[in-house]
Amino acid sequence: MGIESINHEGRIFNPSDETVNTANVSGMDSYKVICNKFTKNYEESWGELARELLLWEKPFTKILNEDKAPFYKWFEDGKINASYNCLDRHLKKQPNKIAFIFEGDNGLVKTITYKDLYHKVCEFANGLKTLSLDVGDRVIIYLPMTIEAIIAMQACARIGLTHSVVFGGFSSKSIQERVMDAEAKLIITADYQFRGGKKIPLKITVDDAIAMGGCTSVQNIISLQRTKEDISLNPDDILWSDLIKNQKDECDPVFVDAEHPLFILYTSGSTGTPKGVQHSTAGYLLHAMNTSRWTFDLKDDDIYWCTADVGWITGHSYVTYGPTAVGATQVIFEGVPTYPDASRFWQIIEKHKISIFYTAPTAIRALIKASEVDPETHPKHFNLASLRLLGTVGEPINPEAWMWYYKAVGNEKCPIVDTFWQTETGGHVITPLPGVTPLVPGSCTLPFPGIDIDVVDETGKEIEWGNGGLLVIKKPWPSMIRNIWGDPERFQKSYFPDELGGKLYLAGDGAVRNKDNGYFTIMGRIDDVLNVSGHRLGTQEIESALVANNQVAEAAVVGRPHDVKGESIVAFVVLKSKRPNSSNIKDVVLALREWVSNEIGPIAKPDEIRFGDNLPKTRSGKIMRRLLRSIAKDEEITTDVSTLENPAILDQLREKL
């Protein structure tokens, strides 16, 4: 295949002696020892971890079953409960330790201890037991980023229900599709969520979804009342407060098979119905715990904040399950980073003395731009001295955004863990470890111990380091996707294609390994690889080059069919200043094209540059690249854009100034 790498990042940042000496994995030699254990005895090393970290009602005797590959099974004859592992284990040792600090959009702060969280989960679980639900039944959770969302997820896990969380920004159509696909019997929602000073209805959206038809599996809807306004209740609707009334605050966990589906999480497909990614209980929880303690280097006194919503995999693995199981104190935040102004994140870090901060590159780039526009929102105006570790998630981070994060937020003393993983992997698969890895801006560096990951060509053959290709995982791992719910054929075709031999997990990303140190750099989705005059270029590297220009806040690059070159490069750019107008646009375009030419080479020079005040993003901050591809081709957009944060921006990006 051969995707050409144009990355020439040479900056290296070594971990400090203090970080190395105090880290849960201390030094490169320790990392190599762990990795070598997996190399020598892969299965048993995972088995040892599962015995060390997880509490089993019935211990497993089988570690890995490969009989029906790629439908792998881990620890299959063991019995376990995820909620028991997250809550009960802390009751003797640290019942009064704060589990969650909640900050609302309006600044309201609430805290809950592990003991109180346990009782709230049990109370809600007992309420759920009064409904006609069986172990394995599916529950849709459509809640804001609140403590109640954690309670609902943990309560489902406690009694063996399989939850499917739907992000609160999704439309009624999205809810309907997920209800129908999962055949959900119950929906848990709230009257409203609060974001950016706005009150956004949730229950009404659920009612609209039901009204669309096809949701015949739903027996009840539970509604959390957050305002004094009356909630419109249908005959089978139940208020959260009524469900838990007079319920005991103790509830025995239902121990399930290790392979029992803990949750289904839907990822949007560009075509067809969303894919229901199915995760197991034991294997998933194992990796969520282990990555929490090694990647984030979690200590007893840390205040940890992952900004992701529980509607996404990051909120599952690194809020609800992983850090909770290892007993961390976490901050959760319902609002947005720009309300009441763009210093909100820095205010929260200062107020709660956050020590570990995990957020998305999109948020970082937006806050860079905001601090250019309003210097008072720059992190330097806030006391961020409590920070000791930074992390990024969701997409590759541009080297210049990495540097700003490192300097402006971390004060050049905090390691940055640039984590690569996916909904399907369950947890980190490539990431620096803070006490181990010399950092290179823009590179997610080395595989997490136990993950056998590589770069191959279209036939599955390993590619020489320094050349780009397809990112694959060569061996099964405990937290891997088990199936696409109800569609095993699509699962195999999507992730274990026959052309790669049927046993290599295809991540769907292009990547390159540095020929000197083996570090991985993600080059963008395979379908975001451009073929320009026979040269295959990853969009991520062109975007990084654009963002390295001091005029540019954010950039997204897509391809457009070209009669001569195969594909031409179209760049959508957000400047730190105002959009250019007819009088200066030619100069700005020329300057940026020459900049990319100098940074990378003439082959990567954008053929067209369009400007917007921002880029089309989902409410979780992901750039909707398929929409940009349609705009670049001057196609009419017929797909649902209801999940966009800013639908109006599409018209702006269509303009050819």
Tab-separated table of C-alpha atoms in Angstrom, residues 141-525:
chain	number	residue	atom	x	y	z
A	141	ILE	CA	-29.650	5.514	28.763
A	142	TYR	CA	-30.173	9.064	27.483
A	143	LEU	CA	-28.967	11.258	30.318
A	144	PRO	CA	-26.835	14.349	30.792
A	145	MET	CA	-23.300	14.180	32.171
A	146	THR	CA	-24.324	13.891	35.808
A	147	ILE	CA	-23.793	11.574	38.760
A	148	GLU	CA	-27.166	10.007	37.890
A	149	ALA	CA	-25.750	8.838	34.550
A	150	ILE	CA	-23.034	6.924	36.427
A	151	ILE	CA	-25.661	5.524	38.815
A	152	ALA	CA	-27.849	4.318	35.939
A	153	MET	CA	-24.963	2.567	34.168
A	154	GLN	CA	-23.666	0.937	37.346
A	155	ALA	CA	-27.180	-0.146	38.384
A	156	CYS	CA	-27.721	-1.872	35.037
A	157	ALA	CA	-24.384	-3.642	35.411
A	158	ARG	CA	-25.275	-4.649	38.972
A	159	ILE	CA	-28.310	-6.704	37.936
A	160	GLY	CA	-27.020	-7.993	34.610
A	161	LEU	CA	-28.803	-5.599	32.241
A	162	THR	CA	-26.916	-4.543	29.109
A	163	HIS	CA	-26.857	-0.754	28.779
A	164	SER	CA	-26.569	1.321	25.655
A	165	VAL	CA	-25.845	4.959	26.382
A	166	VAL	CA	-26.924	7.514	23.787
A	167	PHE	CA	-25.171	10.876	23.897
A	168	GLY	CA	-27.541	13.669	24.942
A	169	GLY	CA	-26.871	15.588	21.735
A	170	PHE	CA	-28.281	12.893	19.476
A	171	SER	CA	-31.612	13.344	17.748
A	172	SER	CA	-34.868	11.472	18.216
A	173	LYS	CA	-34.131	9.577	14.998
A	174	SER	CA	-30.842	8.349	16.469
A	175	ILE	CA	-32.632	7.149	19.597
A	176	GLN	CA	-35.280	5.370	17.543
A	177	GLU	CA	-32.635	3.556	15.452
A	178	ARG	CA	-30.778	2.387	18.544
A	179	VAL	CA	-33.920	1.278	20.385
A	180	MET	CA	-35.006	-0.772	17.392
A	181	ASP	CA	-31.604	-2.328	16.758
A	182	ALA	CA	-31.023	-3.261	20.408
A	183	GLU	CA	-34.688	-4.155	21.028
A	184	ALA	CA	-34.446	-2.166	24.231
A	185	LYS	CA	-37.093	-2.743	26.897
A	186	LEU	CA	-36.366	0.352	28.948
A	187	ILE	CA	-35.236	3.961	28.386
A	188	ILE	CA	-33.741	6.034	31.209
A	189	THR	CA	-33.756	9.781	30.562
A	190	ALA	CA	-34.205	13.206	32.189
A	191	ASP	CA	-36.392	16.197	31.560
A	192	TYR	CA	-33.456	18.442	30.563
A	193	GLN	CA	-29.735	18.834	30.259
A	194	PHE	CA	-27.913	22.148	30.712
A	195	ARG	CA	-25.148	23.248	28.344
A	196	GLY	CA	-23.808	26.682	27.627
A	197	GLY	CA	-26.542	28.410	29.623
A	198	LYS	CA	-29.234	26.618	27.633
A	199	LYS	CA	-31.863	24.163	28.830
A	200	ILE	CA	-32.038	21.325	26.316
A	201	PRO	CA	-34.990	18.893	26.422
A	202	LEU	CA	-34.286	15.158	26.624
A	203	LYS	CA	-37.599	13.529	27.600
A	204	ILE	CA	-39.410	15.269	24.738
A	205	THR	CA	-36.779	13.949	22.334
A	206	VAL	CA	-37.386	10.415	23.640
A	207	ASP	CA	-41.138	10.855	23.213
A	208	ASP	CA	-40.547	12.005	19.630
A	209	ALA	CA	-38.435	8.893	19.015
A	210	ILE	CA	-41.216	6.633	20.292
A	211	ALA	CA	-43.756	8.511	18.167
A	212	MET	CA	-41.770	7.663	15.031
A	213	GLY	CA	-42.855	4.056	15.457
A	214	GLY	CA	-40.958	0.800	15.552
A	215	CYS	CA	-40.070	1.016	19.258
A	216	THR	CA	-42.493	-1.692	20.321
A	217	SER	CA	-39.906	-3.371	22.563
A	218	VAL	CA	-39.953	-0.437	25.028
A	219	GLN	CA	-42.039	-1.235	28.113
A	220	ASN	CA	-41.155	1.725	30.349
A	221	ILE	CA	-39.454	5.116	30.337
A	222	ILE	CA	-37.834	6.369	33.548
A	223	SER	CA	-37.451	10.150	33.787
A	224	LEU	CA	-35.163	12.057	36.123
A	225	GLN	CA	-36.806	15.363	37.052
A	226	ARG	CA	-34.175	18.118	37.258
A	227	THR	CA	-36.452	21.174	37.124
A	228	LYS	CA	-39.694	22.150	38.816
A	229	GLU	CA	-41.526	21.908	35.519
A	230	ASP	CA	-44.046	19.119	35.094
A	231	ILE	CA	-42.901	16.214	32.930
A	232	SER	CA	-45.307	14.868	30.350
A	233	LEU	CA	-45.753	11.249	31.428
A	234	ASN	CA	-47.292	8.482	29.384
A	235	PRO	CA	-49.075	5.580	31.137
A	236	ASP	CA	-45.911	3.437	31.333
A	237	ASP	CA	-43.576	6.304	32.275
A	238	ILE	CA	-42.081	6.409	35.752
A	239	LEU	CA	-40.377	9.249	37.594
A	240	TRP	CA	-36.916	8.355	38.896
A	241	SER	CA	-37.975	9.573	42.353
A	242	ASP	CA	-41.013	7.253	42.337
A	243	LEU	CA	-38.956	4.268	41.184
A	244	ILE	CA	-36.551	4.504	44.122
A	245	LYS	CA	-39.189	5.387	46.736
A	246	ASN	CA	-39.001	2.951	49.663
A	247	GLN	CA	-36.318	0.867	47.952
A	248	LYS	CA	-33.567	-0.688	50.062
A	249	ASP	CA	-30.078	0.731	49.585
A	250	GLU	CA	-28.440	-2.709	49.501
A	251	CYS	CA	-28.641	-4.928	46.438
A	252	ASP	CA	-26.827	-8.201	45.880
A	253	PRO	CA	-24.951	-8.145	42.580
A	254	VAL	CA	-25.954	-10.569	39.846
A	255	PHE	CA	-22.801	-12.425	38.867
A	256	VAL	CA	-22.704	-13.082	35.132
A	257	ASP	CA	-20.469	-14.942	32.699
A	258	ALA	CA	-17.238	-13.136	31.875
A	259	GLU	CA	-18.446	-12.809	28.264
A	260	HIS	CA	-21.818	-11.353	29.230
A	261	PRO	CA	-22.422	-8.145	27.212
A	262	LEU	CA	-21.812	-5.292	29.640
A	263	PHE	CA	-22.865	-2.691	27.076
A	264	ILE	CA	-23.525	-1.895	23.456
A	265	LEU	CA	-22.251	1.425	22.172
A	266	TYR	CA	-23.303	2.620	18.758
A	267	THR	CA	-20.897	4.251	16.373
A	268	SER	CA	-22.244	6.135	13.409
A	269	GLY	CA	-21.688	4.433	10.111
A	270	SER	CA	-21.305	6.622	7.011
A	271	THR	CA	-23.923	4.416	5.402
A	272	GLY	CA	-26.597	2.140	6.750
A	273	THR	CA	-27.586	1.733	10.356
A	274	PRO	CA	-25.239	2.624	13.212
A	275	LYS	CA	-22.958	-0.190	14.350
A	276	GLY	CA	-23.692	-1.549	17.809
A	277	VAL	CA	-20.250	-2.304	19.238
A	278	GLN	CA	-20.697	-5.094	21.778
A	279	HIS	CA	-18.327	-5.338	24.763
A	280	SER	CA	-17.910	-8.106	27.314
A	281	THR	CA	-17.819	-7.679	31.090
A	282	ALA	CA	-14.555	-9.150	32.389
A	283	GLY	CA	-12.162	-8.488	29.516
A	284	TYR	CA	-13.407	-4.955	29.043
A	285	LEU	CA	-13.197	-4.087	32.737
A	286	LEU	CA	-9.724	-5.595	33.026
A	287	HIS	CA	-8.244	-3.342	30.359
A	288	ALA	CA	-10.157	-0.257	31.546
A	289	MET	CA	-8.647	-0.775	35.020
A	290	ASN	CA	-5.140	-1.579	33.877
A	291	THR	CA	-4.886	1.341	31.474
A	292	SER	CA	-6.299	3.656	34.166
A	293	ARG	CA	-3.510	2.745	36.573
A	294	TRP	CA	-0.646	2.604	34.031
A	295	THR	CA	-1.479	5.269	31.417
A	296	PHE	CA	-2.817	7.833	33.900
A	297	ASP	CA	-0.497	6.672	36.671
A	298	LEU	CA	-3.411	7.084	39.101
A	299	LYS	CA	-2.510	7.574	42.777
A	300	ASP	CA	-4.721	7.667	45.880
A	301	ASP	CA	-4.531	11.455	46.214
A	302	ASP	CA	-5.138	12.350	42.542
A	303	ILE	CA	-8.075	14.463	41.395
A	304	TYR	CA	-8.725	13.158	37.905
A	305	TRP	CA	-10.838	14.809	35.228
A	306	CYS	CA	-11.790	13.251	31.934
A	307	THR	CA	-13.913	15.765	30.023
A	308	ALA	CA	-15.663	13.133	27.878
A	309	ASP	CA	-19.382	12.520	28.152
A	310	VAL	CA	-20.540	9.029	29.162
A	311	GLY	CA	-22.313	8.899	25.792
A	312	TRP	CA	-18.944	8.043	24.247
A	313	ILE	CA	-16.547	5.172	24.849
A	314	THR	CA	-14.107	7.466	26.651
A	315	GLY	CA	-16.779	8.258	29.231
A	316	HIS	CA	-17.408	4.507	29.663
A	317	SER	CA	-13.812	3.353	30.010
A	318	TYR	CA	-12.277	6.388	31.694
A	319	VAL	CA	-15.113	7.711	33.839
A	320	THR	CA	-17.735	5.100	34.718
A	321	TYR	CA	-15.624	1.960	34.864
A	322	GLY	CA	-11.791	2.136	34.816
A	323	PRO	CA	-10.993	4.945	37.289
A	324	THR	CA	-13.972	3.986	39.467
A	325	ALA	CA	-12.732	0.402	39.758
A	326	VAL	CA	-9.274	1.615	40.855
A	327	GLY	CA	-10.869	3.984	43.403
A	328	ALA	CA	-10.055	7.391	41.927
A	329	THR	CA	-11.639	10.723	42.808
A	330	GLN	CA	-13.087	12.182	39.613
A	331	VAL	CA	-14.551	15.462	38.417
A	332	ILE	CA	-17.474	15.370	35.994
A	333	PHE	CA	-18.775	18.458	34.237
A	334	GLU	CA	-22.085	18.947	32.492
A	335	GLY	CA	-21.294	22.180	30.637
A	336	VAL	CA	-19.137	23.273	27.708
A	337	PRO	CA	-15.566	24.638	27.750
A	338	THR	CA	-16.586	28.053	26.399
A	339	TYR	CA	-19.360	29.003	28.857
A	340	PRO	CA	-19.569	31.542	30.380
A	341	ASP	CA	-16.266	32.101	28.619
A	342	ALA	CA	-13.377	30.095	27.208
A	343	SER	CA	-11.540	29.930	30.526
A	344	ARG	CA	-14.054	27.491	32.044
A	345	PHE	CA	-11.720	24.471	31.881
A	346	TRP	CA	-8.903	26.403	33.568
A	347	GLN	CA	-11.294	27.667	36.252
A	348	ILE	CA	-12.408	24.107	37.013
A	349	ILE	CA	-8.810	22.846	37.188
A	350	GLU	CA	-7.912	25.682	39.560
A	351	LYS	CA	-11.055	25.292	41.724
A	352	HIS	CA	-10.874	21.525	42.203
A	353	LYS	CA	-7.064	21.248	42.110
A	354	ILE	CA	-7.155	18.763	39.249
A	355	SER	CA	-3.959	16.718	38.961
A	356	ILE	CA	-4.779	14.657	35.834
A	357	PHE	CA	-6.586	16.266	32.895
A	358	TYR	CA	-7.783	14.233	29.882
A	359	THR	CA	-9.422	16.017	26.946
A	360	ALA	CA	-9.704	16.111	23.161
A	361	PRO	CA	-7.419	17.877	20.640
A	362	THR	CA	-10.509	19.594	19.229
A	363	ALA	CA	-11.114	21.268	22.596
A	364	ILE	CA	-7.454	22.271	22.856
A	365	ARG	CA	-7.439	23.839	19.378
A	366	ALA	CA	-10.689	25.712	20.108
A	367	LEU	CA	-9.226	27.069	23.345
A	368	ILE	CA	-6.032	28.134	21.563
A	369	LYS	CA	-8.153	30.191	19.181
A	370	ALA	CA	-10.273	31.564	22.021
A	371	SER	CA	-7.214	32.754	23.927
A	372	GLU	CA	-6.001	34.560	20.802
A	373	VAL	CA	-9.323	36.377	20.518
A	374	ASP	CA	-9.709	37.048	24.257
A	375	PRO	CA	-6.277	36.964	25.978
A	376	GLU	CA	-7.956	36.971	29.416
A	377	THR	CA	-9.028	33.369	28.820
A	378	HIS	CA	-5.445	32.163	28.346
A	379	PRO	CA	-4.461	29.471	30.872
A	380	LYS	CA	-1.534	31.608	32.132
A	381	HIS	CA	-4.060	33.710	34.089
A	382	PHE	CA	-5.050	30.718	36.238
A	383	ASN	CA	-3.301	28.650	38.865
A	384	LEU	CA	-2.811	25.259	37.221
A	385	ALA	CA	0.021	24.179	39.500
A	386	SER	CA	-1.961	21.132	40.716
A	387	LEU	CA	-1.614	19.479	37.286
A	388	ARG	CA	0.931	16.666	36.982
A	389	LEU	CA	-0.313	14.784	33.922
A	390	LEU	CA	-2.140	15.736	30.725
A	391	GLY	CA	-3.818	13.471	28.199
A	392	THR	CA	-5.462	13.669	24.791
A	393	VAL	CA	-8.053	11.414	23.199
A	394	GLY	CA	-10.367	11.117	20.210
A	395	GLU	CA	-8.099	12.012	17.305
A	396	PRO	CA	-4.421	12.629	16.572
A	397	ILE	CA	-3.121	15.892	17.988
A	398	ASN	CA	-1.241	18.314	15.767
A	399	PRO	CA	2.347	18.894	16.970
A	400	GLU	CA	1.802	22.645	17.434
A	401	ALA	CA	-1.394	22.097	19.450
A	402	TRP	CA	0.603	19.550	21.505
A	403	MET	CA	3.277	22.168	22.176
A	404	TRP	CA	0.723	24.755	23.272
A	405	TYR	CA	-0.879	22.202	25.604
A	406	TYR	CA	2.533	21.276	26.984
A	407	LYS	CA	3.652	24.865	27.550
A	408	ALA	CA	0.511	26.886	28.250
A	409	VAL	CA	-1.423	24.300	30.291
A	410	GLY	CA	1.259	21.984	31.630
A	411	ASN	CA	3.924	24.661	32.211
A	412	GLU	CA	6.482	22.331	30.557
A	413	LYS	CA	6.398	19.983	33.556
A	414	CYS	CA	3.472	17.636	32.790
A	415	PRO	CA	3.911	14.585	30.550
A	416	ILE	CA	1.242	14.334	27.830
A	417	VAL	CA	-0.235	10.884	27.204
A	418	ASP	CA	-1.448	11.026	23.596
A	419	THR	CA	-3.713	7.968	23.674
A	420	PHE	CA	-4.718	6.092	20.551
A	421	TRP	CA	-7.674	3.734	20.845
A	422	GLN	CA	-11.217	3.270	19.547
A	423	THR	CA	-14.731	2.400	20.625
A	424	GLU	CA	-13.924	-1.081	19.345
A	425	THR	CA	-10.681	-1.543	21.314
A	426	GLY	CA	-12.295	-0.772	24.687
A	427	GLY	CA	-9.192	1.005	26.015
A	428	HIS	CA	-5.798	2.391	25.085
A	429	VAL	CA	-3.793	0.349	22.577
A	430	ILE	CA	-0.976	2.826	21.787
A	431	THR	CA	0.056	5.426	24.343
A	432	PRO	CA	3.008	6.881	26.182
A	433	LEU	CA	3.362	5.852	29.820
A	434	PRO	CA	4.328	8.915	31.885
A	435	GLY	CA	7.212	7.293	33.756
A	436	VAL	CA	8.517	5.447	30.708
A	437	THR	CA	8.218	7.155	27.374
A	438	PRO	CA	10.215	10.033	25.846
A	439	LEU	CA	7.518	12.149	24.185
A	440	VAL	CA	7.389	13.326	20.572
A	441	PRO	CA	4.680	15.890	19.688
A	442	GLY	CA	2.060	14.348	17.416
A	443	SER	CA	3.092	10.732	18.071
A	444	CYS	CA	1.141	8.321	20.270
A	445	THR	CA	4.523	6.532	20.664
A	446	LEU	CA	4.531	2.847	21.735
A	447	PRO	CA	2.032	-0.006	22.172
A	448	PHE	CA	0.410	-0.461	25.558
A	449	PRO	CA	1.877	-3.607	27.158
A	450	GLY	CA	0.055	-6.717	25.943
A	451	ILE	CA	-1.200	-5.167	22.696
A	452	ASP	CA	0.474	-6.692	19.618
A	453	ILE	CA	0.097	-3.905	17.086
A	454	ASP	CA	1.737	-3.359	13.700
A	455	VAL	CA	1.598	-1.621	10.314
A	456	VAL	CA	0.935	-3.814	7.256
A	457	ASP	CA	0.132	-3.572	3.556
A	458	GLU	CA	-3.161	-4.586	1.903
A	459	THR	CA	-2.211	-8.262	2.024
A	460	GLY	CA	-1.427	-8.235	5.753
A	461	LYS	CA	2.348	-8.259	5.239
A	462	GLU	CA	4.384	-6.229	7.736
A	463	ILE	CA	5.712	-2.969	6.286
A	464	GLU	CA	9.235	-1.770	6.918
A	465	TRP	CA	9.449	0.919	9.609
A	466	GLY	CA	9.392	4.407	8.142
A	467	ASN	CA	6.701	3.527	5.578
A	468	GLY	CA	3.016	4.097	6.130
A	469	GLY	CA	0.324	1.446	5.863
A	470	LEU	CA	-2.659	-0.105	7.624
A	471	LEU	CA	-2.741	-0.215	11.420
A	472	VAL	CA	-3.640	-3.699	12.698
A	473	ILE	CA	-3.671	-5.611	15.974
A	474	LYS	CA	-2.217	-9.083	15.435
A	475	LYS	CA	-3.450	-10.910	18.530
A	476	PRO	CA	-6.780	-10.840	20.356
A	477	TRP	CA	-6.864	-8.800	23.585
A	478	PRO	CA	-9.409	-8.926	26.438
A	479	SER	CA	-11.222	-5.595	25.846
A	480	MET	CA	-11.695	-6.033	22.103
A	481	ILE	CA	-15.083	-5.708	20.430
A	482	ARG	CA	-16.921	-9.026	20.575
A	483	ASN	CA	-19.437	-8.447	17.814
A	484	ILE	CA	-21.565	-5.880	16.065
A	485	TRP	CA	-24.870	-6.398	17.850
A	486	GLY	CA	-26.989	-8.742	15.777
A	487	ASP	CA	-24.697	-8.590	12.739
A	488	PRO	CA	-21.755	-11.011	12.949
A	489	GLU	CA	-21.198	-10.859	9.186
A	490	ARG	CA	-20.682	-7.089	9.286
A	491	PHE	CA	-18.379	-7.557	12.284
A	492	GLN	CA	-16.105	-9.928	10.393
A	493	LYS	CA	-16.131	-7.921	7.193
A	494	SER	CA	-15.463	-4.599	8.964
A	495	TYR	CA	-12.766	-5.621	11.429
A	496	PHE	CA	-11.290	-8.968	10.355
A	497	PRO	CA	-11.422	-8.851	6.547
A	498	ASP	CA	-10.574	-11.943	4.556
A	499	GLU	CA	-8.011	-10.054	2.467
A	500	LEU	CA	-5.887	-9.678	5.615
A	501	GLY	CA	-6.305	-13.347	6.511
A	502	GLY	CA	-9.383	-13.038	8.757
A	503	LYS	CA	-7.470	-12.840	12.054
A	504	LEU	CA	-5.872	-9.377	11.953
A	505	TYR	CA	-7.951	-6.616	13.555
A	506	LEU	CA	-8.152	-3.742	11.066
A	507	ALA	CA	-8.262	-0.452	12.926
A	508	GLY	CA	-9.269	1.571	9.857
A	509	ASP	CA	-6.397	4.020	10.343
A	510	GLY	CA	-3.219	4.600	8.415
A	511	ALA	CA	-0.043	4.728	10.486
A	512	VAL	CA	3.723	4.834	10.248
A	513	ARG	CA	6.402	3.571	12.644
A	514	ASN	CA	9.470	5.709	13.083
A	515	LYS	CA	12.393	3.779	11.608
A	516	ASP	CA	14.668	4.666	14.525
A	517	ASN	CA	12.536	4.213	17.647
A	518	GLY	CA	9.421	2.340	16.476
A	519	TYR	CA	7.084	5.127	17.560
A	520	PHE	CA	3.655	5.119	15.942
A	521	THR	CA	2.155	8.190	14.302
A	522	ILE	CA	-1.466	7.992	13.179
A	523	MET	CA	-1.940	9.380	9.670
A	524	GLY	CA	-5.721	9.587	9.597
A	525	ARG	CA	-8.517	7.243	8.649
